[in-house]
């Protein structure tokens, strides 16, 4: 059983930056593909970005490509999401998730992720 704890959310002005962290415990972190999802009020949870267990492959939602960067440090059991040039529409609760099944590129499918954190709120103001 893997436990995931997100941190780093907060209130930021449009155009600003935040870095989210997700610390994992209770499992072998390097055995999981990791991803970030987000959910805005009244909307479905959506894929933001993912990274394979080796860290060699990443992919992103089109809405964040070029602005967000996902990375991981397997020695620290942590995955990060660097968010730059934040927009009002990035406001959401951000969740990290872990997938036991190895993939060539990280899955964008919410249902394939086995473990989830509790989420961290990101609010972008004008």
mmCIF file with all atom_site columns, C-alpha atoms in Angstrom:
data_model
loop_
_atom_site.group_PDB
_atom_site.id
_atom_site.type_symbol
_atom_site.label_atom_id
_atom_site.label_alt_id
_atom_site.label_comp_id
_atom_site.label_asym_id
_atom_site.label_entity_id
_atom_site.label_seq_id
_atom_site.pdbx_PDB_ins_code
_atom_site.Cartn_x
_atom_site.Cartn_y
_atom_site.Cartn_z
_atom_site.occupancy
_atom_site.B_iso_or_equiv
_atom_site.pdbx_formal_charge
_atom_site.auth_seq_id
_atom_site.auth_comp_id
_atom_site.auth_asym_id
_atom_site.auth_atom_id
_atom_site.pdbx_PDB_model_num
ATOM 1   C CA . UNK A 1 1   ? 0.000   0.000  0.000   1.00 0.00 ? 1   UNK A CA 1
ATOM 2   C CA . UNK A 1 2   ? 1.399   3.348  -1.078  1.00 0.00 ? 2   UNK A CA 1
ATOM 3   C CA . UNK A 1 3   ? 0.577   6.557  0.715   1.00 0.00 ? 3   UNK A CA 1
ATOM 4   C CA . UNK A 1 4   ? 0.876   9.815  -1.203  1.00 0.00 ? 4   UNK A CA 1
ATOM 5   C CA . UNK A 1 5   ? 0.955   13.260 0.387   1.00 0.00 ? 5   UNK A CA 1
ATOM 6   C CA . UNK A 1 6   ? 0.877   16.414 -1.731  1.00 0.00 ? 6   UNK A CA 1
ATOM 7   C CA . UNK A 1 7   ? 2.159   19.797 -0.633  1.00 0.00 ? 7   UNK A CA 1
ATOM 8   C CA . UNK A 1 8   ? 3.057   23.155 -2.090  1.00 0.00 ? 8   UNK A CA 1
ATOM 9   C CA . UNK A 1 9   ? -0.325  24.437 -3.115  1.00 0.00 ? 9   UNK A CA 1
ATOM 10  C CA . UNK A 1 10  ? -1.493  27.938 -2.342  1.00 0.00 ? 10  UNK A CA 1
ATOM 11  C CA . UNK A 1 11  ? -2.643  31.265 -3.706  1.00 0.00 ? 11  UNK A CA 1
ATOM 12  C CA . UNK A 1 12  ? -0.653  32.834 -6.527  1.00 0.00 ? 12  UNK A CA 1
ATOM 13  C CA . UNK A 1 13  ? -1.229  35.663 -8.984  1.00 0.00 ? 13  UNK A CA 1
ATOM 14  C CA . UNK A 1 14  ? -1.699  34.962 -12.648 1.00 0.00 ? 14  UNK A CA 1
ATOM 15  C CA . UNK A 1 15  ? 1.669   34.661 -14.340 1.00 0.00 ? 15  UNK A CA 1
ATOM 16  C CA . UNK A 1 16  ? 3.306   33.362 -11.195 1.00 0.00 ? 16  UNK A CA 1
ATOM 17  C CA . UNK A 1 17  ? 4.800   30.000 -10.318 1.00 0.00 ? 17  UNK A CA 1
ATOM 18  C CA . UNK A 1 18  ? 4.337   27.219 -7.818  1.00 0.00 ? 18  UNK A CA 1
ATOM 19  C CA . UNK A 1 19  ? 6.032   23.896 -7.260  1.00 0.00 ? 19  UNK A CA 1
ATOM 20  C CA . UNK A 1 20  ? 3.984   21.005 -5.967  1.00 0.00 ? 20  UNK A CA 1
ATOM 21  C CA . UNK A 1 21  ? 5.535   18.012 -4.264  1.00 0.00 ? 21  UNK A CA 1
ATOM 22  C CA . UNK A 1 22  ? 4.162   14.555 -3.656  1.00 0.00 ? 22  UNK A CA 1
ATOM 23  C CA . UNK A 1 23  ? 5.923   12.381 -1.103  1.00 0.00 ? 23  UNK A CA 1
ATOM 24  C CA . UNK A 1 24  ? 5.380   8.626  -1.267  1.00 0.00 ? 24  UNK A CA 1
ATOM 25  C CA . UNK A 1 25  ? 5.727   6.058  1.472   1.00 0.00 ? 25  UNK A CA 1
ATOM 26  C CA . UNK A 1 26  ? 4.855   2.435  2.069   1.00 0.00 ? 26  UNK A CA 1
ATOM 27  C CA . UNK A 1 27  ? 6.017   1.040  -1.240  1.00 0.00 ? 27  UNK A CA 1
ATOM 28  C CA . UNK A 1 28  ? 8.874   0.956  -3.721  1.00 0.00 ? 28  UNK A CA 1
ATOM 29  C CA . UNK A 1 29  ? 8.531   4.367  -5.305  1.00 0.00 ? 29  UNK A CA 1
ATOM 30  C CA . UNK A 1 30  ? 10.690  3.523  -8.307  1.00 0.00 ? 30  UNK A CA 1
ATOM 31  C CA . UNK A 1 31  ? 8.215   0.766  -9.230  1.00 0.00 ? 31  UNK A CA 1
ATOM 32  C CA . UNK A 1 32  ? 5.440   3.223  -10.033 1.00 0.00 ? 32  UNK A CA 1
ATOM 33  C CA . UNK A 1 33  ? 4.646   5.532  -12.870 1.00 0.00 ? 33  UNK A CA 1
ATOM 34  C CA . UNK A 1 34  ? 3.447   8.794  -11.366 1.00 0.00 ? 34  UNK A CA 1
ATOM 35  C CA . UNK A 1 35  ? 1.058   11.455 -12.549 1.00 0.00 ? 35  UNK A CA 1
ATOM 36  C CA . UNK A 1 36  ? -0.624  14.674 -11.557 1.00 0.00 ? 36  UNK A CA 1
ATOM 37  C CA . UNK A 1 37  ? -4.324  15.231 -12.080 1.00 0.00 ? 37  UNK A CA 1
ATOM 38  C CA . UNK A 1 38  ? -6.482  18.196 -11.200 1.00 0.00 ? 38  UNK A CA 1
ATOM 39  C CA . UNK A 1 39  ? -10.114 18.885 -10.512 1.00 0.00 ? 39  UNK A CA 1
ATOM 40  C CA . UNK A 1 40  ? -11.762 22.271 -10.717 1.00 0.00 ? 40  UNK A CA 1
ATOM 41  C CA . UNK A 1 41  ? -15.127 22.972 -9.080  1.00 0.00 ? 41  UNK A CA 1
ATOM 42  C CA . UNK A 1 42  ? -17.939 21.431 -11.079 1.00 0.00 ? 42  UNK A CA 1
ATOM 43  C CA . UNK A 1 43  ? -15.572 19.679 -13.460 1.00 0.00 ? 43  UNK A CA 1
ATOM 44  C CA . UNK A 1 44  ? -14.242 16.173 -13.843 1.00 0.00 ? 44  UNK A CA 1
ATOM 45  C CA . UNK A 1 45  ? -10.780 15.232 -12.697 1.00 0.00 ? 45  UNK A CA 1
ATOM 46  C CA . UNK A 1 46  ? -8.330  15.602 -15.579 1.00 0.00 ? 46  UNK A CA 1
ATOM 47  C CA . UNK A 1 47  ? -4.828  14.495 -16.422 1.00 0.00 ? 47  UNK A CA 1
ATOM 48  C CA . UNK A 1 48  ? -2.129  17.151 -16.098 1.00 0.00 ? 48  UNK A CA 1
ATOM 49  C CA . UNK A 1 49  ? 1.144   15.292 -16.614 1.00 0.00 ? 49  UNK A CA 1
ATOM 50  C CA . UNK A 1 50  ? 2.835   11.976 -16.027 1.00 0.00 ? 50  UNK A CA 1
ATOM 51  C CA . UNK A 1 51  ? 6.286   10.469 -15.664 1.00 0.00 ? 51  UNK A CA 1
ATOM 52  C CA . UNK A 1 52  ? 7.461   6.913  -16.024 1.00 0.00 ? 52  UNK A CA 1
ATOM 53  C CA . UNK A 1 53  ? 9.122   5.088  -13.151 1.00 0.00 ? 53  UNK A CA 1
ATOM 54  C CA . UNK A 1 54  ? 12.571  5.658  -14.654 1.00 0.00 ? 54  UNK A CA 1
ATOM 55  C CA . UNK A 1 55  ? 11.881  9.327  -15.173 1.00 0.00 ? 55  UNK A CA 1
ATOM 56  C CA . UNK A 1 56  ? 12.859  9.057  -18.817 1.00 0.00 ? 56  UNK A CA 1
ATOM 57  C CA . UNK A 1 57  ? 9.438   9.663  -20.328 1.00 0.00 ? 57  UNK A CA 1
ATOM 58  C CA . UNK A 1 58  ? 6.949   12.416 -19.567 1.00 0.00 ? 58  UNK A CA 1
ATOM 59  C CA . UNK A 1 59  ? 3.755   13.628 -21.151 1.00 0.00 ? 59  UNK A CA 1
ATOM 60  C CA . UNK A 1 60  ? 1.394   16.522 -20.565 1.00 0.00 ? 60  UNK A CA 1
ATOM 61  C CA . UNK A 1 61  ? -2.063  17.743 -21.239 1.00 0.00 ? 61  UNK A CA 1
ATOM 62  C CA . UNK A 1 62  ? -2.107  20.220 -24.093 1.00 0.00 ? 62  UNK A CA 1
ATOM 63  C CA . UNK A 1 63  ? -3.416  22.907 -21.747 1.00 0.00 ? 63  UNK A CA 1
ATOM 64  C CA . UNK A 1 64  ? -0.238  22.865 -19.653 1.00 0.00 ? 64  UNK A CA 1
ATOM 65  C CA . UNK A 1 65  ? 2.407   21.851 -22.188 1.00 0.00 ? 65  UNK A CA 1
ATOM 66  C CA . UNK A 1 66  ? 5.301   24.291 -22.153 1.00 0.00 ? 66  UNK A CA 1
ATOM 67  C CA . UNK A 1 67  ? 4.267   25.766 -18.790 1.00 0.00 ? 67  UNK A CA 1
ATOM 68  C CA . UNK A 1 68  ? 4.339   22.777 -16.413 1.00 0.00 ? 68  UNK A CA 1
ATOM 69  C CA . UNK A 1 69  ? 7.165   20.317 -15.816 1.00 0.00 ? 69  UNK A CA 1
ATOM 70  C CA . UNK A 1 70  ? 6.903   17.025 -13.988 1.00 0.00 ? 70  UNK A CA 1
ATOM 71  C CA . UNK A 1 71  ? 9.971   15.421 -12.454 1.00 0.00 ? 71  UNK A CA 1
ATOM 72  C CA . UNK A 1 72  ? 10.830  12.850 -9.837  1.00 0.00 ? 72  UNK A CA 1
ATOM 73  C CA . UNK A 1 73  ? 13.577  12.005 -7.407  1.00 0.00 ? 73  UNK A CA 1
ATOM 74  C CA . UNK A 1 74  ? 13.492  8.281  -6.709  1.00 0.00 ? 74  UNK A CA 1
ATOM 75  C CA . UNK A 1 75  ? 16.053  8.641  -3.933  1.00 0.00 ? 75  UNK A CA 1
ATOM 76  C CA . UNK A 1 76  ? 13.662  10.985 -2.122  1.00 0.00 ? 76  UNK A CA 1
ATOM 77  C CA . UNK A 1 77  ? 10.474  9.105  -3.057  1.00 0.00 ? 77  UNK A CA 1
ATOM 78  C CA . UNK A 1 78  ? 9.055   12.359 -4.378  1.00 0.00 ? 78  UNK A CA 1
ATOM 79  C CA . UNK A 1 79  ? 7.458   13.590 -7.576  1.00 0.00 ? 79  UNK A CA 1
ATOM 80  C CA . UNK A 1 80  ? 7.235   17.286 -8.401  1.00 0.00 ? 80  UNK A CA 1
ATOM 81  C CA . UNK A 1 81  ? 5.135   19.526 -10.581 1.00 0.00 ? 81  UNK A CA 1
ATOM 82  C CA . UNK A 1 82  ? 6.720   22.849 -11.480 1.00 0.00 ? 82  UNK A CA 1
ATOM 83  C CA . UNK A 1 83  ? 3.993   25.207 -12.652 1.00 0.00 ? 83  UNK A CA 1
ATOM 84  C CA . UNK A 1 84  ? 4.970   28.421 -14.428 1.00 0.00 ? 84  UNK A CA 1
ATOM 85  C CA . UNK A 1 85  ? 2.952   31.122 -16.158 1.00 0.00 ? 85  UNK A CA 1
ATOM 86  C CA . UNK A 1 86  ? -0.087  30.176 -14.132 1.00 0.00 ? 86  UNK A CA 1
ATOM 87  C CA . UNK A 1 87  ? -3.504  31.126 -15.456 1.00 0.00 ? 87  UNK A CA 1
ATOM 88  C CA . UNK A 1 88  ? -6.859  31.598 -13.800 1.00 0.00 ? 88  UNK A CA 1
ATOM 89  C CA . UNK A 1 89  ? -8.029  28.355 -15.387 1.00 0.00 ? 89  UNK A CA 1
ATOM 90  C CA . UNK A 1 90  ? -5.295  26.410 -13.574 1.00 0.00 ? 90  UNK A CA 1
ATOM 91  C CA . UNK A 1 91  ? -7.215  26.883 -10.331 1.00 0.00 ? 91  UNK A CA 1
ATOM 92  C CA . UNK A 1 92  ? -8.064  23.410 -9.033  1.00 0.00 ? 92  UNK A CA 1
ATOM 93  C CA . UNK A 1 93  ? -7.272  20.779 -6.476  1.00 0.00 ? 93  UNK A CA 1
ATOM 94  C CA . UNK A 1 94  ? -4.165  18.944 -7.673  1.00 0.00 ? 94  UNK A CA 1
ATOM 95  C CA . UNK A 1 95  ? -3.730  15.244 -6.967  1.00 0.00 ? 95  UNK A CA 1
ATOM 96  C CA . UNK A 1 96  ? -0.789  12.956 -7.448  1.00 0.00 ? 96  UNK A CA 1
ATOM 97  C CA . UNK A 1 97  ? -1.346  9.334  -8.356  1.00 0.00 ? 97  UNK A CA 1
ATOM 98  C CA . UNK A 1 98  ? 0.674   6.141  -8.709  1.00 0.00 ? 98  UNK A CA 1
ATOM 99  C CA . UNK A 1 99  ? 0.304   3.399  -11.311 1.00 0.00 ? 99  UNK A CA 1
ATOM 100 C CA . UNK A 1 100 ? 1.774   -0.070 -10.737 1.00 0.00 ? 100 UNK A CA 1
ATOM 101 C CA . UNK A 1 101 ? 1.611   -1.066 -14.395 1.00 0.00 ? 101 UNK A CA 1
ATOM 102 C CA . UNK A 1 102 ? 4.691   -0.189 -16.427 1.00 0.00 ? 102 UNK A CA 1
ATOM 103 C CA . UNK A 1 103 ? 3.992   1.872  -19.529 1.00 0.00 ? 103 UNK A CA 1
ATOM 104 C CA . UNK A 1 104 ? 5.990   3.255  -22.424 1.00 0.00 ? 104 UNK A CA 1
ATOM 105 C CA . UNK A 1 105 ? 4.441   6.657  -21.826 1.00 0.00 ? 105 UNK A CA 1
ATOM 106 C CA . UNK A 1 106 ? 2.502   7.585  -18.700 1.00 0.00 ? 106 UNK A CA 1
ATOM 107 C CA . UNK A 1 107 ? -1.162  6.802  -18.917 1.00 0.00 ? 107 UNK A CA 1
ATOM 108 C CA . UNK A 1 108 ? -3.641  9.664  -19.108 1.00 0.00 ? 108 UNK A CA 1
ATOM 109 C CA . UNK A 1 109 ? -6.426  7.442  -17.834 1.00 0.00 ? 109 UNK A CA 1
ATOM 110 C CA . UNK A 1 110 ? -7.570  8.198  -14.323 1.00 0.00 ? 110 UNK A CA 1
ATOM 111 C CA . UNK A 1 111 ? -8.877  4.664  -13.849 1.00 0.00 ? 111 UNK A CA 1
ATOM 112 C CA . UNK A 1 112 ? -5.469  3.052  -14.310 1.00 0.00 ? 112 UNK A CA 1
ATOM 113 C CA . UNK A 1 113 ? -3.966  4.725  -11.247 1.00 0.00 ? 113 UNK A CA 1
ATOM 114 C CA . UNK A 1 114 ? -3.996  2.652  -8.108  1.00 0.00 ? 114 UNK A CA 1
ATOM 115 C CA . UNK A 1 115 ? -3.117  5.115  -5.389  1.00 0.00 ? 115 UNK A CA 1
ATOM 116 C CA . UNK A 1 116 ? -4.062  8.751  -4.842  1.00 0.00 ? 116 UNK A CA 1
ATOM 117 C CA . UNK A 1 117 ? -3.113  11.555 -2.537  1.00 0.00 ? 117 UNK A CA 1
ATOM 118 C CA . UNK A 1 118 ? -5.578  13.781 -0.738  1.00 0.00 ? 118 UNK A CA 1
ATOM 119 C CA . UNK A 1 119 ? -4.969  16.747 -3.002  1.00 0.00 ? 119 UNK A CA 1
ATOM 120 C CA . UNK A 1 120 ? -3.610  20.251 -2.598  1.00 0.00 ? 120 UNK A CA 1
ATOM 121 C CA . UNK A 1 121 ? -5.465  23.417 -3.556  1.00 0.00 ? 121 UNK A CA 1
ATOM 122 C CA . UNK A 1 122 ? -3.988  25.758 -6.139  1.00 0.00 ? 122 UNK A CA 1
ATOM 123 C CA . UNK A 1 123 ? -5.750  29.082 -6.575  1.00 0.00 ? 123 UNK A CA 1
ATOM 124 C CA . UNK A 1 124 ? -4.680  31.554 -9.248  1.00 0.00 ? 124 UNK A CA 1
ATOM 125 C CA . UNK A 1 125 ? -5.928  35.100 -8.836  1.00 0.00 ? 125 UNK A CA 1
ATOM 126 C CA . UNK A 1 126 ? -6.061  37.994 -11.269 1.00 0.00 ? 126 UNK A CA 1
#
